[in-house]
Amino acid sequence: MPIASQISMVPVVVDDEKCIADKGCRTCIDVCPLDVLWINEDTGKAHMKYDECWYCMPCEADCPTDAVTVNIPYLLR
Amino acid sequence: MTLPDDITVTDIDVLVIGGGTAGPMAAITAKEQNPNASVMLLEKANVKRSGAISMGMDGLNNAVVPGHSEPEDYVKEITIANDGIVLQKGVMAYAQGSFDMIQKLDQWGVYFQKDETGEYDMKKVHHLGTYVLPMPEGHNIKKILYRRLRRHRVTIENRYQAIRLLKDKDGSVSGCIALGTRDADIIVIRAKAVVMCTGAAGRIGLPASGYLFGTYENPSNCGDGHSMAYHAGAELTGLECYQINPLLKDYNGPACAYVTGPLGGYTANSQGDRFIECDYWSGQMMMEFYNELQGGKGPVFLKLDHLAEETIQEIEHVLHTNERPSRGRFHDGRGTDYRTSMVEMHISEIGFCAGHSASGVWVNEKGETTIPGLYGAGDMASIPHSYMLGAFVYGQICGENATQYALEREIPELDEAFILAERDRILAPLKRADGIPPSQFEYKVRRLVNDYLQPPKVTKKMDIGLARLKAMVDDIQHLYARDAHELLRANEAQHVFDCAQMAAVASMYRTESRWGLYHNYVDYPLTDNEKWFCHVQLFKDEHDEMSCKTKPIDPYVVELDEHEKNAYQQMRVQAV
Ligand SMILES: Cc1cc2nc3c(=O)[nH]c(=O)nc-3n(C[C@H](O)[C@H](O)[C@H](O)COP(=O)(O)OP(=O)(O)OC[C@H]3O[C@@H](n4cnc5c(N)ncnc54)[C@H](O)[C@@H]3O)c2cc1C
Ligand code: SF4
Ligand code: SF4
C-alpha cells in the first residue's frame, strides 16, 4: 500500500534565536502531554514535529527563554 | 519459557497507571499507607504536566462543604441528575471524603477561593444544591502533586503507554505491558496490585472542527484504560450514557458557565434569551441545548455582554489564564469580545467519562473493578459526576485498598507466552514497509462514530455504524508506523476503535431513552423503569465478543422523595 506525505501548518512556533536547546534545555519537549515537540535535527533547536496539539500551553508557560508561542490550530481558528 | 533481554521486567508492589489527577493521589496515598511498599506511577506523557488539570483548574465542581450541603444532599442530587442509575454507596463514599480532601489539598498549598471571613466561597450552579468552589489561582496544582510524589519517593516512569494488563493463573491482575513512546521499547511491570487512572475516553468522536486533537478531553486520554480493562475481562458500565458537553464552538473548551454563572453569565439562544433553568451539565440539560440548536432558535451562545466591565475583567482573568489559557487567543483571532458579542457554543463529540457523566470501568465504593487486584479511579472509573475532587478522593480510596491488597499477596507469576505475543502485536506496525497511517485509520473510526453513533440514536444507523466499524478489523493488520511516535498513535487508534464499538453495542442493548441527550434512542423514546432501572454492564464474553448484561441497582442509602425525582426533567425555562 503506497503512501504519500502531506504538509501541515503547525500551531506551535519556536523562536530559534531564543531557544537554548543547544545548551541542553528540553523543557518544552519534556512537558508536552502529546509528545509532539522534538529536537529539529537540522537546527538543534526544539520544533513541532507532529501536528497533534491540544493548545494547552505548558510548552509556552514553562520555557525558560519565552521562545515558544502557541497558536490556535488552523482548523479551529 | 523466559523473556528475551529486550523486555525489561520491573517488580513493584503497587502500580498506578496514569499520572494526571487521580493517579498521583493514589501513588502518594499508597506510600503514606506503607512507606516500605514500592510504588510506581506509569505515565504516557510527563507527570509534571499531564492530564486534564495540566495547567490548573477553574474550580471544584462538586465540593461537599459543611454548612452548605451534607453528603446526603449531594448523593440525592447526583442520583436525580443521573436518572436514578447510580451506585449510591459509591457516590456517598465520595461525598463523605470530599471535605477532608479539600482540607488536605488546602494544607498542601492548593489555593481555593475564600470569602472575607476566611470561609470557602461556595457558589450555586447545580439545580438543587450548592457545590461549586472556585479556585481562580489554581495553576500550581500539578506542581504541588509532583513535589509530594518526590517527597514520598514514588518511582515515576514517564513516556510509557500501558497497553495490556497482565493476569496470573487465578485471574488476579499481575501488572501490565507498556510501550516506550520515544524508543518503542517494551517493558513489563509485574505488580501485586494495579490502580488504573487513565482518564476519560475522549477521542471516540470527531470534534466539529475535524481536528483529531481538538477534543474536549486532553487527547492523551483516548480510552487506553477502557480498552485494557475490557481485554483483561473487566466489566464496564453505563457506556450508553455518553459524555457530551456544551462547549465553545470550534475551540471545544468549556464555555464555563460554572465560572460565569455565579457572576451573571448564562447560556442563551440566538435571541439572547435564557432557555435552560440550570447550567450544570446533565443529559437533560444537553437535550434542551440540542433542541435549541436544532429548533430554529440556534445557535446557542454564552451571554456575558450585559455584565459590568469589572465583572468581565474578572471573568477574562480566570478564563484566559487558568484551565484552558489559549482561550483568549482563540477569541482574539476572531475578534470576539465578551463586552460586545455573545460567544457561539456547540455540542462536543461523544466520549466515555465518569467525571462528567457516568460511563466507565465498573468500580464499587472501594474502587475495586471486577478483576481482583485491579482498582480504578477518576474519569475512567464509573463513579458518576466525580470531576476533579472525585478523582482525588477515589485516587486516595484506591491507593489505600491497593496497598492493603498488595501486602497480602506473593509476587505473581508472569504469563510469558502472552507477553511475547503482545510484544509482537504492539510492535507490528513498525515492522511493515507501508500501510495505513494511524491518523487515517483513527479519522475513519471517529467519522463513523459521528455519522452513526451520535444521538439521536437510531437502531438502523447504529447497525450500519457497527458493521462499518467491524469491516475495519482487517485494517489493523495493515497499520503502519514510521517511528516510535506513530507507533504510539497506532496503538491508541486501536483503543479508540474498541471504544467506538463499545459505544454502539451498549447503546443498542438499552432499548429505552434515558439521561436526556446522552441516550436519546429514537426507536425507544420513553424511559422504561420497569425493564431498565438497572446498570448495563459490557464485557468480553467466552467467544471473545462484546456482550452486555444487566446488573441490579444496589439498595439506595439515601431515599428520594417522590417530588424530587423529576427535578432534572424540568430544565426548560417556562414561558411567562
Ligand atoms: C477542559 C476540562 C475542564 C475541566 N474543568 C473542571 C473544573 O473546572 N472543575 C472540576 O472539578 N473538574 C473539571 N474537569 C474534570 C476533571 O478535570 C477531571 O474529572 C479529572 O481531572 C480527571 O482526573 P483523572 O485522573 O481521571 O484523569 P487525568 O487527570 O486526565 O489523567 C489521566 C492520565 O492518564 C494518562 N494516561 C492515559 N492513558 C495512559 C496509558 N495507556 N498509559 C499511561 N498513562 C496513560 C494521561 O496521559 C493522563 O495524564 C475538567 C476537565 C476538562 C477536560
Ligand atoms: S523550553 Fe524553550 S529553550 Fe527549552 S528547548 Fe523548548 S523552546 Fe528551547
Ligand atoms: S500546546 Fe500543549 S499539546 Fe501543543 S505543543 Fe504545547 S504542550 Fe504540546
XYZ file of C-alpha atoms and ligand atoms in Angstrom:
722
model
C 0.000 0.000 0.000
C 1.885 3.061 -1.183
C 1.823 6.194 0.987
C 2.209 9.928 0.487
C 3.356 12.688 2.843
C 1.143 15.734 3.232
C 2.268 19.023 4.643
C 0.521 20.704 7.558
C 0.803 24.143 9.120
C 1.609 23.551 12.774
C 0.296 25.752 15.574
C 3.373 25.916 17.795
C 6.286 28.140 16.805
C 9.738 28.133 18.435
C 11.981 31.173 18.071
C 15.352 29.647 17.168
C 17.187 32.770 18.357
C 15.803 32.399 21.864
C 15.734 28.594 22.147
C 18.623 27.206 24.206
C 18.175 23.559 23.321
C 21.801 23.532 22.206
C 22.696 24.183 25.868
C 20.741 21.103 26.869
C 17.297 22.530 27.544
C 14.463 20.086 26.849
C 11.739 21.659 28.971
C 9.026 22.078 26.367
C 9.741 18.634 24.959
C 9.507 17.159 28.445
C 6.209 18.702 29.420
C 4.134 18.342 26.245
C 1.326 15.892 27.016
C 1.115 14.819 23.393
C 4.850 14.439 22.813
C 4.768 16.449 19.610
C 7.778 18.700 20.277
C 11.149 17.237 19.317
C 14.638 18.475 18.524
C 14.986 19.526 14.912
C 17.971 17.524 13.671
C 18.932 20.305 11.256
C 18.951 23.223 13.698
C 19.448 21.558 17.079
C 16.503 23.603 18.364
C 13.070 22.496 19.547
C 10.265 22.355 16.993
C 6.817 20.938 16.490
C 7.285 17.700 14.645
C 3.702 16.398 14.612
C 0.521 18.396 14.066
C -1.286 16.924 17.076
C -1.713 19.776 19.536
C -4.239 20.412 22.317
C -3.255 24.121 22.504
C -2.901 23.579 26.233
C 0.264 25.716 26.655
C 2.623 24.043 29.170
C 5.333 24.294 26.486
C 4.983 28.067 26.350
C 4.437 28.583 30.079
C 7.472 26.532 31.125
C 10.016 27.650 28.506
C 12.783 29.487 30.362
C 13.514 31.889 27.486
C 9.993 32.647 26.215
C 10.884 31.028 22.907
C 7.578 29.190 22.417
C 4.348 30.621 21.006
C 1.210 28.517 20.925
C -1.247 29.492 18.213
C -4.685 28.066 17.742
C -4.544 25.226 15.168
C -5.613 26.470 11.751
C -8.693 24.246 11.502
C -10.118 25.827 14.662
C -9.378 29.469 14.045
C 9.922 -20.021 28.890
C 11.967 -16.945 29.814
C 11.608 -13.460 28.417
C 14.230 -12.146 25.984
C 16.642 -9.394 27.049
C 14.853 -6.695 25.111
C 11.893 -6.889 27.500
C 12.791 -5.498 30.926
C 10.730 -6.663 33.879
C 10.361 -4.468 36.969
C 8.812 -5.730 40.182
C 6.582 -3.349 42.097
C 4.072 -3.685 44.920
C 1.558 -1.114 43.687
C 1.465 0.058 40.074
C -0.548 3.181 39.259
C -1.250 3.718 35.557
C -1.877 7.337 34.550
C -0.343 10.275 36.425
C -2.916 13.011 35.820
C -5.172 13.757 38.778
C -6.297 10.522 40.468
C -3.005 8.748 39.734
C -0.647 10.961 41.744
C -3.077 10.869 44.675
C -3.266 7.067 44.517
C 0.527 6.762 44.422
C 1.084 9.254 47.257
C -1.569 7.523 49.364
C -0.003 4.101 48.782
C 3.284 5.435 50.115
C 1.590 7.149 53.055
C -0.073 3.834 53.908
C 3.078 1.783 53.650
C 6.343 3.671 53.182
C 8.115 0.348 52.598
C 5.953 -0.556 49.637
C 7.416 0.017 46.204
C 5.056 2.220 44.216
C 5.361 3.116 40.551
C 3.457 5.820 38.687
C 3.476 4.991 34.979
C 2.524 7.876 32.690
C 2.157 8.152 28.944
C 3.134 11.821 28.987
C 5.046 13.529 31.816
C 3.560 13.628 35.302
C 4.623 17.268 35.628
C 2.054 18.450 33.104
C -0.171 15.530 32.210
C -3.908 15.025 32.214
C -6.974 17.195 32.453
C -5.516 19.591 35.028
C -2.175 20.171 33.307
C -2.470 23.972 33.544
C -4.713 24.166 36.621
C -8.438 24.136 37.140
C -11.084 26.841 37.447
C -12.792 25.314 40.442
C -14.156 22.283 42.226
C -17.430 21.395 40.538
C -18.704 19.161 43.291
C -17.418 20.167 46.693
C -19.482 18.944 49.631
C -18.700 21.544 52.294
C -20.351 21.541 55.743
C -22.680 24.478 56.209
C -23.548 24.417 52.501
C -24.588 20.822 51.996
C -24.486 17.404 53.575
C -23.259 14.223 51.885
C -26.877 13.009 51.786
C -27.940 16.103 49.781
C -25.168 15.508 47.305
C -25.999 11.825 46.876
C -29.602 12.827 46.181
C -28.609 15.483 43.637
C -26.372 13.110 41.679
C -28.929 10.309 41.841
C -31.553 12.608 40.353
C -29.178 14.133 37.791
C -28.304 10.613 36.690
C -31.897 9.396 36.404
C -31.541 7.008 39.322
C -28.918 4.722 37.774
C -26.182 5.077 40.372
C -24.298 3.044 42.893
C -25.245 5.334 45.754
C -22.721 3.797 48.123
C -20.039 4.847 45.672
C -21.302 8.420 45.450
C -21.629 8.503 49.239
C -18.028 7.385 49.747
C -17.007 10.318 47.570
C -19.267 12.795 49.351
C -18.006 11.731 52.769
C -14.397 12.096 51.684
C -14.918 15.380 49.863
C -14.318 17.897 52.651
C -11.318 16.096 54.140
C -9.750 16.063 50.686
C -10.320 19.802 50.227
C -8.614 20.429 53.541
C -5.760 18.113 52.649
C -5.188 19.898 49.340
C -5.509 23.245 51.086
C -2.802 22.204 53.542
C -0.631 21.140 50.643
C -0.897 24.660 49.263
C -3.665 24.401 46.664
C -5.480 27.718 46.694
C -9.277 27.709 46.987
C -11.302 30.917 46.969
C -12.338 32.140 50.413
C -14.711 34.936 51.441
C -13.971 37.879 53.779
C -14.440 35.672 56.822
C -11.978 33.076 55.585
C -14.661 30.512 54.747
C -14.746 28.657 51.434
C -16.580 30.866 48.938
C -19.165 28.372 47.679
C -21.322 29.061 44.577
C -24.590 27.566 43.420
C -24.557 26.122 39.900
C -26.324 22.768 40.335
C -30.080 22.546 40.040
C -30.709 21.946 43.733
C -27.699 22.414 45.997
C -24.518 24.491 46.349
C -21.369 22.634 45.348
C -19.022 24.823 43.292
C -15.842 26.146 44.912
C -13.790 28.461 42.648
C -10.007 28.200 42.514
C -9.039 31.063 40.190
C -5.406 30.753 41.220
C -5.366 27.001 40.733
C -2.351 26.936 38.425
C 0.070 25.247 40.773
C -1.850 22.074 41.474
C 0.337 19.806 39.326
C 3.487 21.257 40.910
C 2.142 20.543 44.368
C 1.315 16.947 43.476
C 4.719 16.490 41.881
C 6.500 17.721 44.995
C 4.550 15.199 47.097
C 5.416 12.372 44.718
C 9.103 13.212 45.038
C 8.926 13.540 48.785
C 7.365 10.085 49.099
C 9.874 8.599 46.656
C 7.302 7.271 44.260
C 9.053 5.783 41.218
C 7.936 7.789 38.190
C 8.115 6.256 34.737
C 7.208 8.893 32.145
C 6.552 8.364 28.425
C 5.310 4.798 28.649
C 1.911 3.856 27.297
C 0.348 0.952 29.195
C -1.243 -1.274 26.575
C -2.379 -4.539 28.152
C -2.986 -5.709 31.690
C -1.415 -8.995 32.785
C -3.170 -11.613 34.882
C -1.987 -14.663 36.793
C -3.444 -18.160 36.627
C -6.063 -17.354 39.243
C -7.347 -14.412 37.261
C -5.894 -11.703 39.509
C -4.150 -8.781 37.914
C -0.358 -9.125 37.839
C 0.853 -5.931 36.173
C 0.973 -4.516 32.692
C 2.905 -4.411 29.469
C 3.839 -0.954 28.214
C 5.408 0.709 25.197
C 8.084 3.417 25.345
C 6.725 6.304 23.310
C 10.148 7.600 22.263
C 12.160 4.437 21.648
C 9.451 1.848 21.034
C 10.885 -0.343 23.789
C 8.648 -2.850 25.538
C 8.612 -3.078 29.323
C 6.759 -5.291 31.753
C 5.775 -4.094 35.204
C 4.959 -7.009 37.469
C 2.768 -5.732 40.285
C 0.798 -7.141 43.190
C -1.946 -4.551 42.736
C -2.765 -2.102 39.945
C -4.703 1.174 40.089
C -5.885 2.464 36.718
C -6.244 6.245 36.418
C -6.091 6.672 32.648
C -8.754 9.358 32.350
C -11.714 9.636 30.017
C -12.068 8.108 26.553
C -12.008 11.450 24.816
C -11.122 10.509 21.264
C -14.131 8.393 20.274
C -15.973 11.084 18.363
C -14.648 13.692 15.975
C -14.808 17.362 17.019
C -16.823 19.588 14.704
C -13.583 21.267 13.586
C -12.350 17.974 12.143
C -9.046 18.390 14.013
C -8.306 14.995 15.577
C -6.663 16.530 18.636
C -9.098 19.392 19.128
C -11.100 17.358 21.627
C -12.718 18.462 24.853
C -10.633 15.962 26.812
C -6.872 16.001 26.900
C -6.274 13.817 23.834
C -3.740 11.649 25.623
C -6.879 10.243 27.263
C -8.045 8.145 24.342
C -9.636 5.166 26.063
C -6.498 3.100 26.680
C -7.764 2.190 30.141
C -11.234 1.238 28.912
C -9.759 -0.996 26.252
C -7.187 -2.550 28.598
C -9.833 -3.314 31.198
C -12.101 -4.801 28.540
C -9.431 -7.099 27.135
C -8.480 -8.216 30.637
C -12.090 -9.283 31.218
C -13.317 -6.460 33.461
C -16.873 -5.175 33.254
C -17.564 -1.670 32.012
C -20.802 0.114 32.778
C -23.076 2.864 31.517
C -21.242 3.240 28.208
C -24.538 4.113 26.531
C -24.673 7.138 28.868
C -22.271 9.141 26.716
C -20.395 12.189 27.775
C -21.492 15.148 25.628
C -20.683 18.672 26.729
C -21.812 22.185 25.817
C -18.645 23.919 24.621
C -17.292 26.910 22.778
C -17.767 26.232 19.105
C -14.548 25.040 17.424
C -12.332 25.870 20.405
C -14.083 22.947 22.084
C -13.179 24.021 25.611
C -15.764 24.547 28.322
C -17.795 27.716 27.923
C -17.530 27.770 31.682
C -20.966 28.564 32.864
C -19.623 27.370 36.234
C -17.273 30.324 36.271
C -19.544 32.848 34.616
C -22.882 31.688 36.055
C -22.312 32.926 39.596
C -21.206 36.254 38.063
C -24.347 36.658 35.972
C -23.455 34.980 32.681
C -25.731 32.376 31.131
C -26.456 30.169 28.145
C -28.751 31.918 25.663
C -30.338 31.271 22.284
C -29.779 33.438 19.218
C -32.348 35.909 20.525
C -30.326 36.357 23.693
C -32.938 34.592 25.817
C -32.233 32.139 28.567
C -33.778 28.750 27.772
C -32.381 26.410 30.426
C -33.003 26.749 34.129
C -29.648 25.433 35.197
C -26.229 25.360 33.576
C -24.981 22.288 35.471
C -24.062 19.697 32.857
C -26.538 16.835 32.691
C -28.111 14.790 29.895
C -31.383 16.642 30.375
C -29.647 19.995 30.079
C -27.859 18.797 26.938
C -31.182 17.672 25.467
C -32.563 21.196 25.797
C -29.332 22.553 24.369
C -29.638 20.233 21.389
C -33.309 21.097 20.876
C -32.499 24.786 20.853
C -29.634 24.284 18.392
C -31.810 22.297 16.024
C -35.081 24.077 16.643
C -34.583 27.292 14.732
C -33.516 29.417 17.694
C -29.911 28.313 17.467
C -27.025 28.776 17.503
C -26.636 28.757 21.245
C -24.396 31.308 22.935
C -22.659 32.150 26.162
C -24.046 35.558 27.060
C -21.852 37.971 29.004
C -22.353 41.217 27.089
C -24.797 42.552 29.680
C -22.255 42.420 32.516
C -20.318 45.293 34.071
C -16.764 45.992 32.916
C -15.159 44.854 36.169
C -17.087 41.594 36.122
C -15.948 40.938 32.557
C -12.367 41.619 33.536
C -12.678 39.153 36.385
C -14.094 36.532 34.012
C -11.338 37.150 31.485
C -8.717 36.811 34.171
C -9.970 33.371 35.180
C -10.875 32.002 31.775
C -7.826 33.241 29.912
C -5.119 32.310 32.389
C -6.062 29.097 34.145
C -7.588 25.855 32.933
C -7.575 26.424 29.149
C -5.450 29.561 28.802
C -5.325 29.640 24.998
C -8.986 30.616 25.024
C -8.198 34.346 24.961
C -6.122 33.843 21.813
C -8.962 31.999 20.179
C -11.320 34.889 20.856
C -8.749 37.480 19.769
C -8.257 35.648 16.487
C -11.951 36.016 15.732
C -12.341 39.465 17.207
C -14.770 38.200 19.850
C -15.098 40.487 22.856
C -17.319 39.412 25.774
C -18.337 43.071 26.162
C -19.939 43.386 22.781
C -20.759 39.940 21.461
C -22.161 36.671 22.651
C -19.858 33.674 22.200
C -21.039 30.874 19.958
C -21.381 27.459 21.594
C -21.821 23.965 20.252
C -22.064 20.330 21.278
C -18.926 18.298 21.866
C -18.049 14.978 20.316
C -19.168 11.933 22.316
C -16.925 10.265 24.877
C -16.895 7.994 27.914
C -16.276 9.767 31.165
C -17.483 9.189 34.689
C -16.045 12.530 35.764
C -18.716 14.406 33.823
C -21.210 11.661 33.069
C -21.468 8.060 34.272
C -19.669 5.837 31.781
C -16.561 3.825 32.550
C -14.931 0.762 34.011
C -17.148 -0.581 36.788
C -15.872 0.094 40.288
C -17.569 -0.182 43.673
C -17.272 2.084 46.712
C -13.821 0.630 47.417
C -12.575 1.407 43.929
C -12.492 -2.314 43.086
C -13.125 -3.378 39.491
C -14.459 -6.853 38.767
C -10.870 -8.174 38.475
C -9.159 -8.999 41.804
C -6.256 -6.635 42.494
C -7.359 -4.121 39.857
C -8.675 -0.751 41.029
C -9.908 2.267 39.091
C -10.255 5.965 39.900
C -11.163 9.210 38.186
C -12.714 9.720 34.774
C -12.132 6.148 33.603
C -13.948 4.509 36.531
C -17.690 4.501 36.997
C -18.461 6.751 39.983
C -20.710 9.344 38.277
C -20.149 13.109 38.048
C -16.999 12.829 40.103
C -14.971 15.611 38.438
C -11.616 16.634 39.818
C -12.332 16.195 43.510
C -13.824 12.759 42.856
C -10.625 11.778 41.085
C -8.661 12.793 44.161
C -10.976 11.094 46.646
C -11.118 7.844 44.683
C -7.400 8.051 43.988
C -6.986 8.004 47.745
C -9.508 5.208 48.298
C -7.837 3.073 45.622
C -4.366 3.860 46.941
C -5.376 2.613 50.386
C -7.097 -0.532 49.212
C -4.498 -1.481 46.604
C -1.738 -1.178 49.193
C -3.645 -3.463 51.515
C -4.219 -5.971 48.732
C -0.532 -5.945 47.784
C 0.515 -6.566 51.383
C -1.359 -9.832 51.457
C -0.048 -11.151 48.162
C 3.030 -13.006 46.919
C 4.830 -11.896 43.768
C 2.572 -13.102 40.951
C 3.662 -15.297 38.082
C 4.018 -13.910 34.590
C 2.385 -15.403 31.531
C 5.380 -15.240 29.229
C 3.685 -16.595 26.120
C 1.084 -13.843 26.410
C 3.761 -11.187 26.851
C 5.693 -12.311 23.774
C 2.577 -12.424 21.631
C 1.615 -8.951 22.829
C 5.067 -7.570 22.128
C 4.799 -8.745 18.541
C 1.287 -7.382 18.159
C 2.176 -3.993 19.651
C 5.301 -3.530 17.514
C 3.841 -4.892 14.280
C 3.045 -1.515 12.632
C 6.723 -0.604 12.910
C 7.827 -3.736 11.075
C 5.811 -3.037 7.939
C 7.201 -1.234 4.915
C 3.975 0.627 4.198
C 0.279 0.513 5.011
C -2.455 2.574 6.690
C -1.229 5.545 8.745
C -2.728 5.639 12.265
C -4.187 9.100 11.651
C -6.197 7.885 8.651
C -7.432 4.829 10.499
C -8.413 6.881 13.515
C -10.077 9.577 11.442
C -12.237 6.983 9.756
C -13.313 5.370 13.029
C -14.224 8.708 14.543
C -16.004 9.934 11.438
C -18.143 6.773 11.528
C -18.905 7.457 15.177
C -20.165 10.918 14.292
C -22.192 9.691 11.348
C -23.843 6.716 13.008
C -23.460 6.642 16.773
C -24.087 10.189 17.968
C -27.518 10.872 19.428
C -30.276 10.956 18.425
C -29.578 7.212 18.339
C -31.372 5.139 15.694
C -31.099 1.334 15.505
C -30.687 1.224 11.762
C -27.935 3.811 11.863
C -26.112 2.103 14.711
C -26.375 -1.222 12.869
C -24.681 0.312 9.855
C -22.103 2.053 12.025
C -21.173 -1.143 13.819
C -20.973 -3.080 10.558
C -18.742 -0.416 9.022
C -16.518 -0.491 12.094
C -16.296 -4.279 12.059
C -15.259 -4.107 8.425
C -12.200 -2.208 9.648
C -10.945 -5.088 11.823
C -8.795 -6.358 8.965
C -7.240 -2.921 8.543
C -5.430 -3.403 11.856
C -3.150 -5.885 10.091
C -2.098 -3.032 7.815
C -1.473 -0.248 10.305
C 1.851 1.331 9.529
C 4.142 3.447 11.729
C 7.418 5.043 10.672
C 8.701 5.812 14.157
C 8.014 5.289 17.855
C 5.634 8.242 17.980
C 3.492 6.925 15.172
C 3.556 3.536 16.869
C 2.080 5.180 19.968
C -0.668 6.617 17.787
C -1.242 3.249 16.094
C -1.795 1.596 19.456
C -4.001 4.424 20.654
C -6.070 4.193 17.489
C -6.825 0.545 18.219
C -8.168 1.524 21.629
C -10.263 4.280 20.076
C -11.580 1.609 17.724
C -12.522 -0.662 20.659
C -14.308 2.186 22.401
C -16.286 3.090 19.288
C -17.639 -0.446 19.108
C -18.433 -0.411 22.817
C -20.481 2.765 22.310
C -22.583 1.057 19.643
C -23.047 -2.250 21.463
C -24.034 -0.697 24.787
C -26.353 1.823 23.135
C -28.265 -0.800 21.189
C -28.624 -3.008 24.262
C -30.540 -0.467 26.346
C -33.836 -0.303 24.448
C -35.215 2.823 26.095
C -34.297 6.506 26.304
C -32.640 7.900 29.446
C -30.294 10.673 30.524
C -31.661 13.242 28.091
C -29.428 13.565 25.062
C -26.830 11.070 26.316
C -29.051 8.113 25.497
C -31.756 9.618 23.349
C -32.856 6.473 21.484
C -35.362 7.459 18.798
C -36.728 3.916 18.336
C -37.489 3.773 22.070
C -38.307 7.361 23.034
C -39.618 6.673 26.543
C -37.829 5.855 29.760
C -38.799 2.344 30.805
C -38.229 1.953 34.528
C -39.941 -1.444 34.602
C -37.304 -3.008 32.438
C -34.309 -0.708 32.524
C -33.953 0.547 36.068
C -30.583 -1.209 36.177
C -26.961 -0.853 35.115
C -25.826 -2.181 31.749
C -22.502 -3.994 32.023
C -20.374 -4.551 28.921
C -17.754 -7.305 28.886
C -15.819 -9.692 26.660
C -17.702 -12.994 26.541
C -16.385 -16.549 26.173
C -16.341 -16.172 22.367
C -14.262 -13.002 22.636
C -17.310 -10.980 21.565
C -18.576 -7.747 23.111
C -21.604 -8.620 25.219
C -23.882 -6.853 27.647
C -25.877 -7.870 30.691
C -27.934 -6.057 33.247
C -26.903 -5.512 36.849
C -29.451 -4.623 39.514
C -29.070 -1.337 41.321
C -27.923 -1.749 44.920
C -30.439 -0.572 47.501
C -30.216 3.190 47.961
C -28.593 4.552 51.090
C -30.467 7.846 50.683
C -34.110 7.641 49.619
C -35.526 10.215 47.221
C -38.820 11.933 47.800
C -41.314 11.395 45.005
C -41.372 15.091 44.022
C -37.584 15.279 43.812
C -37.170 12.530 41.268
C -38.153 14.672 38.336
C -36.267 17.818 39.270
C -33.796 17.430 36.417
C -36.586 16.754 33.916
C -37.723 20.353 34.266
C -34.786 22.069 32.632
C -36.545 24.253 30.132
C -37.396 27.781 31.149
C -41.204 28.009 31.193
C -42.884 30.702 29.127
C -44.215 33.531 31.294
C -11.094 21.040 29.862
C -11.558 20.459 31.155
C -12.043 21.292 32.156
C -12.456 20.771 33.376
N -12.882 21.632 34.340
C -13.168 21.156 35.572
C -13.457 22.050 36.636
O -13.459 23.280 36.484
N -13.728 21.512 37.859
C -13.717 20.170 38.100
O -13.961 19.741 39.233
N -13.442 19.298 37.111
C -13.157 19.759 35.857
N -12.840 18.882 34.850
C -12.853 17.450 35.148
C -11.610 16.993 35.891
O -10.513 17.693 35.404
C -11.409 15.516 35.683
O -12.575 14.838 36.081
C -10.250 14.946 36.473
O -9.111 15.771 36.382
C -9.933 13.562 35.952
O -8.809 13.019 36.577
P -8.193 11.654 36.034
O -7.036 11.343 36.908
O -9.244 10.650 35.884
O -7.707 11.977 34.546
P -6.489 12.874 34.057
O -6.115 13.889 35.061
O -6.824 13.359 32.704
O -5.285 11.857 33.982
C -5.248 10.747 33.127
C -3.794 10.455 32.857
O -3.626 9.152 32.321
C -2.595 9.193 31.371
N -2.765 8.028 30.511
C -3.784 7.785 29.644
N -3.604 6.600 29.046
C -2.460 6.077 29.547
C -1.746 4.871 29.301
N -2.173 3.971 28.417
N -0.591 4.656 29.968
C -0.122 5.574 30.860
N -0.770 6.724 31.122
C -1.923 6.974 30.476
C -2.790 10.505 30.678
O -1.641 10.923 29.989
C -3.164 11.405 31.855
O -2.045 12.002 32.425
C -12.423 19.372 33.598
C -11.959 18.526 32.601
C -11.519 19.060 31.388
C -11.011 18.126 30.327
S 11.785 25.077 26.576
Fe 12.319 26.861 25.315
S 14.523 26.953 25.415
Fe 13.978 24.929 26.166
S 14.054 23.617 24.350
Fe 11.982 24.355 24.473
S 11.925 26.201 23.225
Fe 14.057 25.732 23.605
S 0.249 23.483 23.379
Fe 0.210 21.580 24.593
S -0.008 19.923 23.087
Fe 0.584 21.773 21.953
S 2.811 21.603 21.829
Fe 2.380 22.858 23.634
S 2.317 21.408 25.334
Fe 2.186 20.211 23.438
